[in-house]
PDB file of N, CA and C in Angstrom:
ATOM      1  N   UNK Y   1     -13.051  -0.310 -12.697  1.00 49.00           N
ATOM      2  CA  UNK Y   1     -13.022  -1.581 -13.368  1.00 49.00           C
ATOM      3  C   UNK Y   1     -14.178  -1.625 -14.353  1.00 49.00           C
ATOM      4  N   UNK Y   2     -14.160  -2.232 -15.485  1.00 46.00           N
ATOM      5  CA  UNK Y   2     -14.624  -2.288 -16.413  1.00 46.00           C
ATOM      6  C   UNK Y   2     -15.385  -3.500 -16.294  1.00 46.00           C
ATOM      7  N   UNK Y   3     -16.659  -3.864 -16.835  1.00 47.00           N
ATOM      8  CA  UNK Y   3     -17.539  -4.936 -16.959  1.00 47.00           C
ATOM      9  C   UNK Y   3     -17.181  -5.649 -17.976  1.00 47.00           C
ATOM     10  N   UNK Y   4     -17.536  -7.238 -18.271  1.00 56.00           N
ATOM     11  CA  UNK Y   4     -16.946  -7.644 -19.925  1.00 56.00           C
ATOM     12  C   UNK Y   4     -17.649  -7.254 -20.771  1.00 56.00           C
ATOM     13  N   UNK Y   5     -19.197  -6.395 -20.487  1.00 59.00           N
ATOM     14  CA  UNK Y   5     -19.598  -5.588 -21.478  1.00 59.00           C
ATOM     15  C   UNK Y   5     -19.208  -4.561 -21.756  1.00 59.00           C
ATOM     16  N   UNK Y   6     -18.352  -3.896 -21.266  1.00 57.00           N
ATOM     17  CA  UNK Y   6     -17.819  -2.154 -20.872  1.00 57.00           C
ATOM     18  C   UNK Y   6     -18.518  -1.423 -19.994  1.00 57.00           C
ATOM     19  N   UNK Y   7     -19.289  -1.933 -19.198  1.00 65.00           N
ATOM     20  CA  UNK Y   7     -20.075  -1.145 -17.961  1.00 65.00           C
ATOM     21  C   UNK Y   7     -19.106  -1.058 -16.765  1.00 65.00           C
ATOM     22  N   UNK Y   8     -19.179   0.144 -16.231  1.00 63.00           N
ATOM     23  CA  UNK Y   8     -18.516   0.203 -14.998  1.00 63.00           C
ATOM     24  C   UNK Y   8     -19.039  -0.836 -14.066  1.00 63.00           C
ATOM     25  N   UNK Y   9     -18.195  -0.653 -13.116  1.00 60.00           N
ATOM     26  CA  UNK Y   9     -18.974  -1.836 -12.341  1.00 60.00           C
ATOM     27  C   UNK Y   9     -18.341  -1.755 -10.922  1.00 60.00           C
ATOM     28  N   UNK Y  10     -18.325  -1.922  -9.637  1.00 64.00           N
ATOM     29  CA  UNK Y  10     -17.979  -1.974  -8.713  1.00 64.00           C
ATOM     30  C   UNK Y  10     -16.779  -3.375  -8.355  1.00 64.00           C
ATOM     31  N   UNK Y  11     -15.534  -3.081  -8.295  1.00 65.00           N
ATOM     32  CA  UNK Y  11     -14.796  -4.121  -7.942  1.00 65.00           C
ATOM     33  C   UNK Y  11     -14.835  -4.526  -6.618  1.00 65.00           C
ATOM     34  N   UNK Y  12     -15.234  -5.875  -6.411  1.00 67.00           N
ATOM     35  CA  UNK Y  12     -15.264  -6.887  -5.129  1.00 67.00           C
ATOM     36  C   UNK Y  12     -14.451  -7.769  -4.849  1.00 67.00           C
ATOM     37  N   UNK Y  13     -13.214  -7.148  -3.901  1.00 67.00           N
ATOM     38  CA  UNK Y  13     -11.574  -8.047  -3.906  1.00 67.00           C
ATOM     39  C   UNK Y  13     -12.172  -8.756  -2.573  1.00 67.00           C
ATOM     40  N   UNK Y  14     -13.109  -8.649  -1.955  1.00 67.00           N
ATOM     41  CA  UNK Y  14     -13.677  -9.226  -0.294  1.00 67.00           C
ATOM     42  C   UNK Y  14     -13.014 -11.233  -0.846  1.00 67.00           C
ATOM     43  N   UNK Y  15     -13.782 -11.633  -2.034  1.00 69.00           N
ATOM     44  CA  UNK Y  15     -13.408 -12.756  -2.522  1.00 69.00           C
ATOM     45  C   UNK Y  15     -12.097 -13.001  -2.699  1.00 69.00           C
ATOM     46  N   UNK Y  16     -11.247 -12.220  -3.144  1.00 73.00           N
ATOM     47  CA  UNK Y  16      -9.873 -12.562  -4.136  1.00 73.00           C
ATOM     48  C   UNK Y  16      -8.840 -12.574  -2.295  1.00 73.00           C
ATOM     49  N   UNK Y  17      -8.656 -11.727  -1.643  1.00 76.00           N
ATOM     50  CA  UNK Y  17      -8.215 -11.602  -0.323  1.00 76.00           C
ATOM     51  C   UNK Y  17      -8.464 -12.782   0.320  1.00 76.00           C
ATOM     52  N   UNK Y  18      -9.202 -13.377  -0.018  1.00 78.00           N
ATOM     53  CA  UNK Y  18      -9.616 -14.239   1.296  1.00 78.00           C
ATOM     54  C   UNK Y  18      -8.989 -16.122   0.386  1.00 78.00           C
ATOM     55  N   UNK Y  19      -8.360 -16.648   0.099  1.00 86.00           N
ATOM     56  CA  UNK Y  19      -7.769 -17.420  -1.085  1.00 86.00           C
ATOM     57  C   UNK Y  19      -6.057 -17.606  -0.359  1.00 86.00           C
ATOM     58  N   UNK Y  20      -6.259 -18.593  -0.710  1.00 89.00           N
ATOM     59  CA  UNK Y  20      -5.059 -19.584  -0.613  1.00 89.00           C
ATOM     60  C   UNK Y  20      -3.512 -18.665  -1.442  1.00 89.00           C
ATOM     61  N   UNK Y  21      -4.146 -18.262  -2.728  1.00 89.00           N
ATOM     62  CA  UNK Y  21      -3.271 -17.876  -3.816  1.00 89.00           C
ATOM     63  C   UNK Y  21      -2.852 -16.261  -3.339  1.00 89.00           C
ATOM     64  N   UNK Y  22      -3.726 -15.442  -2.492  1.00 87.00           N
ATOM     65  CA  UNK Y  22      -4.043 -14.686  -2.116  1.00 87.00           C
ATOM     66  C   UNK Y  22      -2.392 -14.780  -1.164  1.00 87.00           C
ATOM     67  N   UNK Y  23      -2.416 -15.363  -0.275  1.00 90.00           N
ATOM     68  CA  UNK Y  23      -1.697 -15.359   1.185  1.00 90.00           C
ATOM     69  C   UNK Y  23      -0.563 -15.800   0.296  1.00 90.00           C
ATOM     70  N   UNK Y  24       0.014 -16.737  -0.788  1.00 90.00           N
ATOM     71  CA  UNK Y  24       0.871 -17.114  -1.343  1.00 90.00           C
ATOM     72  C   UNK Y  24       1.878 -15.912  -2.042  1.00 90.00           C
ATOM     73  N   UNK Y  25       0.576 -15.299  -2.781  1.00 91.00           N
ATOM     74  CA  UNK Y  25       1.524 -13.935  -3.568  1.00 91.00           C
ATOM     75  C   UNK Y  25       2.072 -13.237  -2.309  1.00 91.00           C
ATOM     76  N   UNK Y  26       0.977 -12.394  -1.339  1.00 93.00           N
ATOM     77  CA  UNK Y  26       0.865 -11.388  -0.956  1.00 93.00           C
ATOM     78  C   UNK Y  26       1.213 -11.199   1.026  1.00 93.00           C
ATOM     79  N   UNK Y  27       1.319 -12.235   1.448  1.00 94.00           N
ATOM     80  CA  UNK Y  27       1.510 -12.929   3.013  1.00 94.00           C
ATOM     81  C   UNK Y  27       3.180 -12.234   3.314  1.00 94.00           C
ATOM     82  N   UNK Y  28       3.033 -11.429   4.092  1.00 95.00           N
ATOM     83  CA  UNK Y  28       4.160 -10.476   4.673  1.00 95.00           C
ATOM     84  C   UNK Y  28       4.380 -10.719   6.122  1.00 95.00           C
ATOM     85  N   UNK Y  29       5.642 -11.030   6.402  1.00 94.00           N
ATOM     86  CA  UNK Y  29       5.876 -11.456   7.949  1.00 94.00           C
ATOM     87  C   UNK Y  29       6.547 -10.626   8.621  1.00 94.00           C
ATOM     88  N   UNK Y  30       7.578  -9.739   7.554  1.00 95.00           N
ATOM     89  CA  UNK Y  30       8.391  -8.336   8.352  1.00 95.00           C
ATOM     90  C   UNK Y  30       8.040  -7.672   9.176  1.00 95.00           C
ATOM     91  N   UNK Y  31       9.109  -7.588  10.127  1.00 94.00           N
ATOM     92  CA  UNK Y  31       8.484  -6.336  11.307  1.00 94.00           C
ATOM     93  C   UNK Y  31       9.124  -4.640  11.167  1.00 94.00           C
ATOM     94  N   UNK Y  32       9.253  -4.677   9.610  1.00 95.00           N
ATOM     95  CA  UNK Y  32       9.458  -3.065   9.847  1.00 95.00           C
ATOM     96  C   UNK Y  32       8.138  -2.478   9.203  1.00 95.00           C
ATOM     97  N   UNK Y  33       6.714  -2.889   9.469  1.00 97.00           N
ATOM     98  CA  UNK Y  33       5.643  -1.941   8.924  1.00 97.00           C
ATOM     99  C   UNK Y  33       5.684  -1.041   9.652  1.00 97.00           C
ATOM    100  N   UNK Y  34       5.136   0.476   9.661  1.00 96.00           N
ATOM    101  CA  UNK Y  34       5.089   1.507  10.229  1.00 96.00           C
ATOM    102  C   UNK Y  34       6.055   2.657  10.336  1.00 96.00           C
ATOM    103  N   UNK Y  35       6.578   2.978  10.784  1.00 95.00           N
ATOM    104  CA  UNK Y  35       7.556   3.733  10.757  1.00 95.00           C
ATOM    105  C   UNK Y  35       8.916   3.587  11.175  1.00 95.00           C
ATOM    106  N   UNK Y  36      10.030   3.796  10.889  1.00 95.00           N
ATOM    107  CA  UNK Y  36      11.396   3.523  11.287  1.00 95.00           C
ATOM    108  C   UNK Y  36      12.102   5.270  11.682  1.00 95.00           C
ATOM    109  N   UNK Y  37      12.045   5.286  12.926  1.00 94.00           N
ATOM    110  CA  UNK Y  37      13.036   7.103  13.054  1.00 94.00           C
ATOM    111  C   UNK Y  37      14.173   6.953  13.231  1.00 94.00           C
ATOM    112  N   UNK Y  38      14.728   7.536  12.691  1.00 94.00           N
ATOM    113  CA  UNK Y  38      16.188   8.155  13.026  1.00 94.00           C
ATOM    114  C   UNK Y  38      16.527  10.035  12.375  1.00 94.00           C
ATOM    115  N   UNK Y  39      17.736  10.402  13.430  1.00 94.00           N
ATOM    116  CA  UNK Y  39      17.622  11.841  13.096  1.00 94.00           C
ATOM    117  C   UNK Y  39      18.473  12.095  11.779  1.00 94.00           C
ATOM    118  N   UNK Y  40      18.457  11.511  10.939  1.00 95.00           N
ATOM    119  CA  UNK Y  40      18.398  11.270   9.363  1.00 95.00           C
ATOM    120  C   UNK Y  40      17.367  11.585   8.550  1.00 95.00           C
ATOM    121  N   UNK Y  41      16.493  10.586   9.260  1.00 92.00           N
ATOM    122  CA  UNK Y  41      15.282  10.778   8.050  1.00 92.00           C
ATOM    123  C   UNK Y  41      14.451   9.257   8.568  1.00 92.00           C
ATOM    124  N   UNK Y  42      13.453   9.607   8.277  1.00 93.00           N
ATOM    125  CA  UNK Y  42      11.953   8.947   9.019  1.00 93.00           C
ATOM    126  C   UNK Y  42      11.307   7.914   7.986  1.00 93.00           C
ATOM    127  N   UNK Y  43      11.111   6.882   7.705  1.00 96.00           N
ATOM    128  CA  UNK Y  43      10.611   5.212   6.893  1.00 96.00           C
ATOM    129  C   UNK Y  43       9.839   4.910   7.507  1.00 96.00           C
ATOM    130  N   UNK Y  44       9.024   4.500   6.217  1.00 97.00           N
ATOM    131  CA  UNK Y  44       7.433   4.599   6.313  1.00 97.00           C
ATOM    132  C   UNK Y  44       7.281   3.165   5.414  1.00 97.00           C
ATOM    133  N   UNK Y  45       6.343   2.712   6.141  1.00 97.00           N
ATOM    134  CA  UNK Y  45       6.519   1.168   5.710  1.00 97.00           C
ATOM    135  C   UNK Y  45       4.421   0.923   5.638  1.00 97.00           C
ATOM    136  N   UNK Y  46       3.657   0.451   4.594  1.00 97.00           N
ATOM    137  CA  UNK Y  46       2.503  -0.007   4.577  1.00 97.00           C
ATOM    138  C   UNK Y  46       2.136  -1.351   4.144  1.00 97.00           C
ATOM    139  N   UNK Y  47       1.727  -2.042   4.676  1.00 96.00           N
ATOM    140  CA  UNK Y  47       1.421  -3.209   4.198  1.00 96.00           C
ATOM    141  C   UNK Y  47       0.122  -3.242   3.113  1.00 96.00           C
ATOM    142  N   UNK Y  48      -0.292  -2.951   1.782  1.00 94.00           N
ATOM    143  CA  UNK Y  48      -1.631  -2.705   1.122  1.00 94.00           C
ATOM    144  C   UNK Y  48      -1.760  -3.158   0.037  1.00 94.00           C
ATOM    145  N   UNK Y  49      -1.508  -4.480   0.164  1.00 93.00           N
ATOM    146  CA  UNK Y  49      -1.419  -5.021  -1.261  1.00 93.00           C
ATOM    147  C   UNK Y  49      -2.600  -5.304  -2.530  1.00 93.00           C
ATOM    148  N   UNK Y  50      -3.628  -4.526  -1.968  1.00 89.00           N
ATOM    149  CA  UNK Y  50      -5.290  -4.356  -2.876  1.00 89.00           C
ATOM    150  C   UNK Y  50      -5.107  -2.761  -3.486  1.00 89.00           C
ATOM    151  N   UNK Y  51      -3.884  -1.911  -2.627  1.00 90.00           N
ATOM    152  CA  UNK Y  51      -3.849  -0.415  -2.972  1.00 90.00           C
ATOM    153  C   UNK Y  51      -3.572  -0.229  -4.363  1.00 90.00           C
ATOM    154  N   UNK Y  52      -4.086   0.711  -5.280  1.00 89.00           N
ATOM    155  CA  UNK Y  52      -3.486   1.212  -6.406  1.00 89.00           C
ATOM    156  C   UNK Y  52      -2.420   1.985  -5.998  1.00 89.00           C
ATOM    157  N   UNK Y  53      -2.292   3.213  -5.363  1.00 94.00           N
ATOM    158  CA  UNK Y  53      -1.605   4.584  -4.811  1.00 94.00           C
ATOM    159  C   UNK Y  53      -1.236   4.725  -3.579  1.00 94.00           C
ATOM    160  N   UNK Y  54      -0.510   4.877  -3.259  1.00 96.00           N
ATOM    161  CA  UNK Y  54      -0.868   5.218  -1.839  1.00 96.00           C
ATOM    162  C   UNK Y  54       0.405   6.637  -1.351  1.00 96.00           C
ATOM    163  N   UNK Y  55      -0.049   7.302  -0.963  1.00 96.00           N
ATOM    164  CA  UNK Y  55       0.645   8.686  -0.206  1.00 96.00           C
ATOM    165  C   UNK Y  55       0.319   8.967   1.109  1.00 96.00           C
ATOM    166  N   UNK Y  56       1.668   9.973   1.525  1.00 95.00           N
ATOM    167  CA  UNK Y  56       1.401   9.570   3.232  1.00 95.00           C
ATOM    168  C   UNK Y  56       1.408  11.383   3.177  1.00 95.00           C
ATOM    169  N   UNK Y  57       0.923  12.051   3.793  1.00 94.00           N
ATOM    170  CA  UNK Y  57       0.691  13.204   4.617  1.00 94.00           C
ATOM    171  C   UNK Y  57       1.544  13.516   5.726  1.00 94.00           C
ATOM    172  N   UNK Y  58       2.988  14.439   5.339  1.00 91.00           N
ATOM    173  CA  UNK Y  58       3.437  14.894   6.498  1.00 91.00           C
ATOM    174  C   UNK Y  58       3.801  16.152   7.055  1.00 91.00           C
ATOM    175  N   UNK Y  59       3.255  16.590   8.693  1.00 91.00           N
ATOM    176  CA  UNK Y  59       3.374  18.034   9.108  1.00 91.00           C
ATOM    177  C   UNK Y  59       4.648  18.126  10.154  1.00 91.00           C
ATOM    178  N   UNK Y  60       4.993  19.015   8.959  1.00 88.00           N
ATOM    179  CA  UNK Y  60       6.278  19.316   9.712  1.00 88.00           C
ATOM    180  C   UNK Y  60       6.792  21.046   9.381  1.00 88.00           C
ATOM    181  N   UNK Y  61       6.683  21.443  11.039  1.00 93.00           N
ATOM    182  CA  UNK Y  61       6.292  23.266  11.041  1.00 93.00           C
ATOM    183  C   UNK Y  61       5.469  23.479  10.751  1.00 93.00           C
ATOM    184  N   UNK Y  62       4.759  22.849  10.874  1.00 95.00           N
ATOM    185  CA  UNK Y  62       3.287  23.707  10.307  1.00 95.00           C
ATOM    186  C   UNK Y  62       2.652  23.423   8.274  1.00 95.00           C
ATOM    187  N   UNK Y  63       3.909  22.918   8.227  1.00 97.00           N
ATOM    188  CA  UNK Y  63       3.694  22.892   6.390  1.00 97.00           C
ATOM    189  C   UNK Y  63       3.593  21.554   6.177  1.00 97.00           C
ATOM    190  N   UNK Y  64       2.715  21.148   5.448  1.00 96.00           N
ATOM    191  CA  UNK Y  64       1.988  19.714   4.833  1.00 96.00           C
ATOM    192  C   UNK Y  64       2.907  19.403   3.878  1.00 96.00           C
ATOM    193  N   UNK Y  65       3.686  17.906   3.675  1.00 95.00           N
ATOM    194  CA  UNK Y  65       4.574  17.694   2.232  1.00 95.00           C
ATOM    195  C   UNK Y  65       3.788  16.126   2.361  1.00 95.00           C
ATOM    196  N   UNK Y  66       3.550  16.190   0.636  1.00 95.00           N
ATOM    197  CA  UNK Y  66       3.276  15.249   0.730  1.00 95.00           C
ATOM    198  C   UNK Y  66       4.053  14.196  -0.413  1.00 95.00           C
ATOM    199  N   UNK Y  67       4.244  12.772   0.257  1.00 96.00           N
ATOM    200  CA  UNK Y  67       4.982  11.845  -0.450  1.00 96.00           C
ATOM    201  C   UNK Y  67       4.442  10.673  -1.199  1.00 96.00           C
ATOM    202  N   UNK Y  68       4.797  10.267  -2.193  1.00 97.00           N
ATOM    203  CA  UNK Y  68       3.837   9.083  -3.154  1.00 97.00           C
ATOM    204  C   UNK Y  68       4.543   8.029  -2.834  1.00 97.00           C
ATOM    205  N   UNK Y  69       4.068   6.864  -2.018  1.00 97.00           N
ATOM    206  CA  UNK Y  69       5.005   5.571  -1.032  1.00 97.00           C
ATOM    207  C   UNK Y  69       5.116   4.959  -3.013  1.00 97.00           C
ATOM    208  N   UNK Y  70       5.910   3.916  -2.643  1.00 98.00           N
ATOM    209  CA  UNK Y  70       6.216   3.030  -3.658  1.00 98.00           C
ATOM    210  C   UNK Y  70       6.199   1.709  -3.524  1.00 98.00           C
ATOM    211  N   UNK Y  71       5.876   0.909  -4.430  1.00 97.00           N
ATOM    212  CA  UNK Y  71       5.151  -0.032  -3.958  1.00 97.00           C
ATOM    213  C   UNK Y  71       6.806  -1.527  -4.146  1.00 97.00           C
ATOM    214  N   UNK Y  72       6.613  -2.062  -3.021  1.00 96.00           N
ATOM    215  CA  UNK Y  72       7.556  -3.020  -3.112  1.00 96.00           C
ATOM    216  C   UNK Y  72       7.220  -4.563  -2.923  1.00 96.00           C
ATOM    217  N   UNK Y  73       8.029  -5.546  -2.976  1.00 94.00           N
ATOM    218  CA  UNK Y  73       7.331  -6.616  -2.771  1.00 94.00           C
ATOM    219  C   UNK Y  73       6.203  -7.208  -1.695  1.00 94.00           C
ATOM    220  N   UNK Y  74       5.428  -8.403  -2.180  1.00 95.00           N
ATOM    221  CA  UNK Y  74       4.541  -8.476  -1.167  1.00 95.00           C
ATOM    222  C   UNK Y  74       3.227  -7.295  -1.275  1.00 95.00           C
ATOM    223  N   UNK Y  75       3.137  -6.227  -2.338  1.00 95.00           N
ATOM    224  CA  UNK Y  75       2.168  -5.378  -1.926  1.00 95.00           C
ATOM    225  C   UNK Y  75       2.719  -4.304  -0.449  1.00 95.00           C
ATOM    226  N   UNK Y  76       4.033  -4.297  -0.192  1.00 97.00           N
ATOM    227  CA  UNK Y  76       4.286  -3.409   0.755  1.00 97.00           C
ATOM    228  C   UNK Y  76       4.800  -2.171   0.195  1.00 97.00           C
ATOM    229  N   UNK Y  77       4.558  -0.794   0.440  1.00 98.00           N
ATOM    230  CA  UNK Y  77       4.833   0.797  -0.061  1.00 98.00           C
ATOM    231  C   UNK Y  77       6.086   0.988   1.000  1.00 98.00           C
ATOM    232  N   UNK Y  78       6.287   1.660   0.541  1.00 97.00           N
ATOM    233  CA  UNK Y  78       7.404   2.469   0.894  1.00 97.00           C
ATOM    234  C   UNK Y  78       7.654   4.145   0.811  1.00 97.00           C
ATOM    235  N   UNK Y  79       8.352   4.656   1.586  1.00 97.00           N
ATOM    236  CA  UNK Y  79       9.092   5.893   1.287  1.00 97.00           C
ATOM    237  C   UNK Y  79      10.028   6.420   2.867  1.00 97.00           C
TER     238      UNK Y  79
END
C-alpha cells in the first residue's frame, strides 16, 4: 500500500474488520467452509475476506499440486 505521499507504508485492516460496514459487506453464515469430500473430487472452501491470493497446497502420492482458490462472494475462495 502506498502512502498519500507515495511512501510505502504498512496497511492496518485491525480498524476496517472490526466496523459495522465491515460485517455488512463481508459476514458469512454458510456451513460449507473447509472441505467437502467425495470420491469425485475434494472442495475447499476459505472464509478470507482481507486475503489478496490465496492457494491451497495439496499431497497427493507424494507429489505437491498446487491450486489458486478463487475468490467468491462474501470474501469466501474457493476451488
Amino acid at each position: 500500500m502506498l502512502h498519500q505521499h507515495a511512501r510505502a507504508t504498512i496497511l492496518h485492516y485491525g480498524a476496517i474488520v472490526k466496523t459495522a460496514r465491515f460485517d455488512e459487506l463481508f459476514y458469512y453464515d454458510g456451513d460449507d467452509l473447509g472441505y467437502q469430500y467425495s470420491a469425485e473430487a475434494t472442495q475447499f472452501a476459505l472464509w478470507a475476506p482481507t486475503a489478496y491470493r490465496v492457494k491451497i497446497e495439496v499431497y497427493r502420492n507424494g507429489i505437491i499440486e498446487d491450486y489458486e482458490m478463487k475468490r467468491d462472494k462474501k470474501g469466501v475462495y474457493r476451488v
